[in-house]
Structure formats: C-alpha cells, structure tokens
C-alpha cells in the first residue's frame, strides 16, 4: 500500500494541483514519514526524486501567492495610516476639555463592568480561530516535504 502511494505520487506529481491538494498531500506525506522513520523500512529511490519535483512545484506556487498578498498589505497600511492620523490629531487638540469630563465619568465605572464588556469579545475570538489560508497550507506541505527528504537522505 505504501509503495502504491509512492508510485502514484510520482506518476501524478507533474499534474497535481498543489494549491488545492496541499493539505491532503501533507497528510499523505506525514504517513510516509511515519513509515520511513522505522529502521526496517527502506524508501524507494523514486521517492526522493518525486519529493524534489513536488518541492519545485510547491515553491513555484508559493511565489505566485506571495506577491499578491504583500502589495495589498503595504498599500492599505501606507495610504490610510497618514490620513487617519491627521484627523485624530485635530480631534484630540479640539477636545481636551471634553477628555477631562470623560475621565471623571469613566472613573465612576467599576472594574467589573469593563471586564464584563470585554470578556464576551475575548471568548468569541477564542472560539473561532482563523482558518488557514492557501499559503499556510503550502507552508505546511513544504515543512512536511523537507522532513521526509531528510529521512530519505539518511537512509541512502
């Protein structure tokens, strides 16, 4: 069964949609890691070349994804940050007297009130961890491939 997995992977490595199958491939490769960590199991020579091909395709996909995300982050933070800071400066200078009144009102609130208001938000965040994106899946696959390559190279 394990040999069939290796042969199947080697036959399909050129036509696999690495981006869509990254999680499944990671799982399959982790199973191979468990098998080939055993001292009795000898990985076939075909596995190393297949992993190198898969790693090359994976890195090409990562390069495609990475430039798309970086300019979006830079554009959003650079362009809007300056615009937001100017109105804040103006608003803070015009409302200094209002701040004194607000501070007195805020100090009248009890600590338990503020804790109760913030704790539901914290629990909601804890319940819903961010789902991994395609780049995270590719990173996981890359780590798994590297680990399996290390195991295969030790045996040869």
PDB file of C-alpha atoms in Angstrom:
ATOM      1  CA  UNK A   1       0.000   0.000   0.000  1.00  0.00           C
ATOM      2  CA  UNK A   2       2.823   2.416   0.884  1.00  0.00           C
ATOM      3  CA  UNK A   3       4.671   1.517  -2.322  1.00  0.00           C
ATOM      4  CA  UNK A   4       1.492   2.218  -4.290  1.00  0.00           C
ATOM      5  CA  UNK A   5       1.255   5.648  -2.645  1.00  0.00           C
ATOM      6  CA  UNK A   6       4.824   6.476  -3.693  1.00  0.00           C
ATOM      7  CA  UNK A   7       4.329   5.210  -7.250  1.00  0.00           C
ATOM      8  CA  UNK A   8       1.013   7.048  -7.575  1.00  0.00           C
ATOM      9  CA  UNK A   9       2.536  10.257  -6.286  1.00  0.00           C
ATOM     10  CA  UNK A  10       5.469  10.001  -8.677  1.00  0.00           C
ATOM     11  CA  UNK A  11       3.150   9.431 -11.649  1.00  0.00           C
ATOM     12  CA  UNK A  12       0.927  12.377 -10.767  1.00  0.00           C
ATOM     13  CA  UNK A  13       3.479  14.900  -9.466  1.00  0.00           C
ATOM     14  CA  UNK A  14       3.518  16.806 -12.759  1.00  0.00           C
ATOM     15  CA  UNK A  15      -0.245  17.147 -12.987  1.00  0.00           C
ATOM     16  CA  UNK A  16      -1.211  17.695  -9.341  1.00  0.00           C
ATOM     17  CA  UNK A  17      -2.909  20.918  -8.347  1.00  0.00           C
ATOM     18  CA  UNK A  18      -0.530  21.611  -5.459  1.00  0.00           C
ATOM     19  CA  UNK A  19      -2.539  24.573  -4.190  1.00  0.00           C
ATOM     20  CA  UNK A  20      -5.825  22.655  -3.895  1.00  0.00           C
ATOM     21  CA  UNK A  21      -4.279  19.407  -2.654  1.00  0.00           C
ATOM     22  CA  UNK A  22      -1.694  20.827  -0.250  1.00  0.00           C
ATOM     23  CA  UNK A  23      -3.453  19.632   2.911  1.00  0.00           C
ATOM     24  CA  UNK A  24      -4.160  16.161   1.565  1.00  0.00           C
ATOM     25  CA  UNK A  25      -0.606  15.804   0.289  1.00  0.00           C
ATOM     26  CA  UNK A  26       0.705  16.879   3.688  1.00  0.00           C
ATOM     27  CA  UNK A  27      -1.330  14.127   5.309  1.00  0.00           C
ATOM     28  CA  UNK A  28      -0.146  11.507   2.836  1.00  0.00           C
ATOM     29  CA  UNK A  29       3.468  12.559   3.265  1.00  0.00           C
ATOM     30  CA  UNK A  30       3.145  12.502   7.059  1.00  0.00           C
ATOM     31  CA  UNK A  31       2.017   8.883   6.764  1.00  0.00           C
ATOM     32  CA  UNK A  32       5.139   8.175   4.696  1.00  0.00           C
ATOM     33  CA  UNK A  33       7.243   9.894   7.349  1.00  0.00           C
ATOM     34  CA  UNK A  34       5.862   7.546   9.993  1.00  0.00           C
ATOM     35  CA  UNK A  35       6.575   4.522   7.827  1.00  0.00           C
ATOM     36  CA  UNK A  36      10.085   5.507   6.764  1.00  0.00           C
ATOM     37  CA  UNK A  37      11.173   6.557  10.253  1.00  0.00           C
ATOM     38  CA  UNK A  38      11.085   2.887  11.084  1.00  0.00           C
ATOM     39  CA  UNK A  39      14.554   1.304  10.813  1.00  0.00           C
ATOM     40  CA  UNK A  40      13.154  -1.668   8.842  1.00  0.00           C
ATOM     41  CA  UNK A  41      11.528   0.421   6.113  1.00  0.00           C
ATOM     42  CA  UNK A  42      13.685   1.386   3.159  1.00  0.00           C
ATOM     43  CA  UNK A  43      12.296   4.193   0.994  1.00  0.00           C
ATOM     44  CA  UNK A  44      12.413   3.590  -2.764  1.00  0.00           C
ATOM     45  CA  UNK A  45      14.848   5.772  -4.765  1.00  0.00           C
ATOM     46  CA  UNK A  46      11.863   7.047  -6.720  1.00  0.00           C
ATOM     47  CA  UNK A  47      10.605   8.837  -3.599  1.00  0.00           C
ATOM     48  CA  UNK A  48      13.490  11.288  -3.365  1.00  0.00           C
ATOM     49  CA  UNK A  49      13.186  12.457  -6.978  1.00  0.00           C
ATOM     50  CA  UNK A  50       9.408  12.707  -6.609  1.00  0.00           C
ATOM     51  CA  UNK A  51       9.752  14.838  -3.479  1.00  0.00           C
ATOM     52  CA  UNK A  52      12.237  17.150  -5.204  1.00  0.00           C
ATOM     53  CA  UNK A  53       9.822  17.621  -8.117  1.00  0.00           C
ATOM     54  CA  UNK A  54       6.957  18.275  -5.738  1.00  0.00           C
ATOM     55  CA  UNK A  55       9.072  20.754  -3.796  1.00  0.00           C
ATOM     56  CA  UNK A  56       9.899  22.641  -7.004  1.00  0.00           C
ATOM     57  CA  UNK A  57       6.207  22.874  -7.930  1.00  0.00           C
ATOM     58  CA  UNK A  58       5.347  23.911  -4.384  1.00  0.00           C
ATOM     59  CA  UNK A  59       7.856  26.744  -4.372  1.00  0.00           C
ATOM     60  CA  UNK A  60       6.519  27.985  -7.709  1.00  0.00           C
ATOM     61  CA  UNK A  61       3.015  28.122  -6.213  1.00  0.00           C
ATOM     62  CA  UNK A  62       4.291  29.965  -3.139  1.00  0.00           C
ATOM     63  CA  UNK A  63       5.947  32.571  -5.353  1.00  0.00           C
ATOM     64  CA  UNK A  64       2.658  33.071  -7.198  1.00  0.00           C
ATOM     65  CA  UNK A  65       0.759  33.634  -3.942  1.00  0.00           C
ATOM     66  CA  UNK A  66       3.271  35.723  -2.016  1.00  0.00           C
ATOM     67  CA  UNK A  67       3.479  38.822  -4.270  1.00  0.00           C
ATOM     68  CA  UNK A  68      -0.307  39.124  -4.346  1.00  0.00           C
ATOM     69  CA  UNK A  69      -0.574  39.460  -0.564  1.00  0.00           C
ATOM     70  CA  UNK A  70       2.392  41.752   0.144  1.00  0.00           C
ATOM     71  CA  UNK A  71       1.417  44.748  -2.053  1.00  0.00           C
ATOM     72  CA  UNK A  72      -2.117  44.651  -0.667  1.00  0.00           C
ATOM     73  CA  UNK A  73      -0.794  44.890   2.881  1.00  0.00           C
ATOM     74  CA  UNK A  74       1.633  47.672   2.012  1.00  0.00           C
ATOM     75  CA  UNK A  75      -0.983  49.645   0.076  1.00  0.00           C
ATOM     76  CA  UNK A  76      -3.572  49.503   2.834  1.00  0.00           C
ATOM     77  CA  UNK A  77      -1.309  50.392   5.716  1.00  0.00           C
ATOM     78  CA  UNK A  78       0.750  53.073   3.980  1.00  0.00           C
ATOM     79  CA  UNK A  79      -2.028  55.004   2.268  1.00  0.00           C
ATOM     80  CA  UNK A  80      -4.604  55.103   5.033  1.00  0.00           C
ATOM     81  CA  UNK A  81      -2.324  55.456   8.036  1.00  0.00           C
ATOM     82  CA  UNK A  82      -1.392  59.042   7.250  1.00  0.00           C
ATOM     83  CA  UNK A  83      -4.961  60.045   6.523  1.00  0.00           C
ATOM     84  CA  UNK A  84      -6.212  58.605   9.791  1.00  0.00           C
ATOM     85  CA  UNK A  85      -3.543  60.237  11.930  1.00  0.00           C
ATOM     86  CA  UNK A  86      -4.290  63.756  10.759  1.00  0.00           C
ATOM     87  CA  UNK A  87      -7.962  63.802  11.781  1.00  0.00           C
ATOM     88  CA  UNK A  88      -7.054  62.212  15.094  1.00  0.00           C
ATOM     89  CA  UNK A  89      -4.554  64.978  15.826  1.00  0.00           C
ATOM     90  CA  UNK A  90      -7.135  67.625  15.038  1.00  0.00           C
ATOM     91  CA  UNK A  91      -9.815  65.897  17.080  1.00  0.00           C
ATOM     92  CA  UNK A  92      -7.578  65.421  20.095  1.00  0.00           C
ATOM     93  CA  UNK A  93      -6.486  69.057  20.170  1.00  0.00           C
ATOM     94  CA  UNK A  94     -10.054  70.340  19.970  1.00  0.00           C
ATOM     95  CA  UNK A  95     -11.469  68.036  22.625  1.00  0.00           C
ATOM     96  CA  UNK A  96      -9.020  68.340  25.525  1.00  0.00           C
ATOM     97  CA  UNK A  97     -11.660  69.839  27.784  1.00  0.00           C
ATOM     98  CA  UNK A  98     -14.079  67.050  26.862  1.00  0.00           C
ATOM     99  CA  UNK A  99     -11.444  64.488  27.880  1.00  0.00           C
ATOM    100  CA  UNK A 100     -11.392  65.771  31.450  1.00  0.00           C
ATOM    101  CA  UNK A 101     -15.146  65.320  31.761  1.00  0.00           C
ATOM    102  CA  UNK A 102     -14.989  61.858  30.155  1.00  0.00           C
ATOM    103  CA  UNK A 103     -12.213  60.746  32.515  1.00  0.00           C
ATOM    104  CA  UNK A 104     -14.321  61.623  35.534  1.00  0.00           C
ATOM    105  CA  UNK A 105     -17.249  59.654  34.126  1.00  0.00           C
ATOM    106  CA  UNK A 106     -15.002  56.710  33.239  1.00  0.00           C
ATOM    107  CA  UNK A 107     -13.547  56.549  36.727  1.00  0.00           C
ATOM    108  CA  UNK A 108     -17.065  56.178  38.111  1.00  0.00           C
ATOM    109  CA  UNK A 109     -17.465  52.870  36.241  1.00  0.00           C
ATOM    110  CA  UNK A 110     -16.480  49.835  38.222  1.00  0.00           C
ATOM    111  CA  UNK A 111     -13.781  47.463  37.026  1.00  0.00           C
ATOM    112  CA  UNK A 112     -16.253  44.592  36.874  1.00  0.00           C
ATOM    113  CA  UNK A 113     -18.357  46.472  34.329  1.00  0.00           C
ATOM    114  CA  UNK A 114     -15.440  46.869  31.954  1.00  0.00           C
ATOM    115  CA  UNK A 115     -14.373  43.236  32.435  1.00  0.00           C
ATOM    116  CA  UNK A 116     -17.839  42.024  31.594  1.00  0.00           C
ATOM    117  CA  UNK A 117     -17.883  44.129  28.447  1.00  0.00           C
ATOM    118  CA  UNK A 118     -14.550  42.834  27.162  1.00  0.00           C
ATOM    119  CA  UNK A 119     -14.836  39.170  28.151  1.00  0.00           C
ATOM    120  CA  UNK A 120     -17.519  38.220  25.568  1.00  0.00           C
ATOM    121  CA  UNK A 121     -15.302  39.565  22.791  1.00  0.00           C
ATOM    122  CA  UNK A 122     -12.365  37.520  24.068  1.00  0.00           C
ATOM    123  CA  UNK A 123     -14.411  34.340  24.236  1.00  0.00           C
ATOM    124  CA  UNK A 124     -15.718  34.820  20.697  1.00  0.00           C
ATOM    125  CA  UNK A 125     -12.177  35.220  19.406  1.00  0.00           C
ATOM    126  CA  UNK A 126     -11.090  32.083  21.227  1.00  0.00           C
ATOM    127  CA  UNK A 127     -13.949  30.051  19.779  1.00  0.00           C
ATOM    128  CA  UNK A 128     -13.190  30.910  16.152  1.00  0.00           C
ATOM    129  CA  UNK A 129      -9.521  30.512  15.326  1.00  0.00           C
ATOM    130  CA  UNK A 130      -8.592  31.890  11.931  1.00  0.00           C
ATOM    131  CA  UNK A 131      -8.856  29.278   9.232  1.00  0.00           C
ATOM    132  CA  UNK A 132      -5.590  28.575   7.461  1.00  0.00           C
ATOM    133  CA  UNK A 133      -5.252  30.033   4.010  1.00  0.00           C
ATOM    134  CA  UNK A 134      -3.659  28.551   0.912  1.00  0.00           C
ATOM    135  CA  UNK A 135      -0.260  29.966   1.797  1.00  0.00           C
ATOM    136  CA  UNK A 136      -0.440  28.324   5.246  1.00  0.00           C
ATOM    137  CA  UNK A 137      -1.290  25.008   3.597  1.00  0.00           C
ATOM    138  CA  UNK A 138       1.680  25.361   1.269  1.00  0.00           C
ATOM    139  CA  UNK A 139       3.964  26.168   4.200  1.00  0.00           C
ATOM    140  CA  UNK A 140       2.783  23.034   5.993  1.00  0.00           C
ATOM    141  CA  UNK A 141       3.381  20.946   2.879  1.00  0.00           C
ATOM    142  CA  UNK A 142       6.842  22.457   2.445  1.00  0.00           C
ATOM    143  CA  UNK A 143       7.815  21.534   6.023  1.00  0.00           C
ATOM    144  CA  UNK A 144       6.466  18.024   5.564  1.00  0.00           C
ATOM    145  CA  UNK A 145       8.373  17.537   2.306  1.00  0.00           C
ATOM    146  CA  UNK A 146      11.590  18.771   3.920  1.00  0.00           C
ATOM    147  CA  UNK A 147      11.164  16.380   6.838  1.00  0.00           C
ATOM    148  CA  UNK A 148      10.556  13.416   4.530  1.00  0.00           C
ATOM    149  CA  UNK A 149      13.529  14.353   2.324  1.00  0.00           C
ATOM    150  CA  UNK A 150      15.746  14.333   5.428  1.00  0.00           C
ATOM    151  CA  UNK A 151      14.553  10.844   6.332  1.00  0.00           C
ATOM    152  CA  UNK A 152      15.040   9.540   2.785  1.00  0.00           C
ATOM    153  CA  UNK A 153      18.556  11.031   2.543  1.00  0.00           C
ATOM    154  CA  UNK A 154      19.607   9.466   5.870  1.00  0.00           C
ATOM    155  CA  UNK A 155      18.778   6.017   4.569  1.00  0.00           C
ATOM    156  CA  UNK A 156      20.944   6.425   1.465  1.00  0.00           C
TER     157      UNK A 156
END
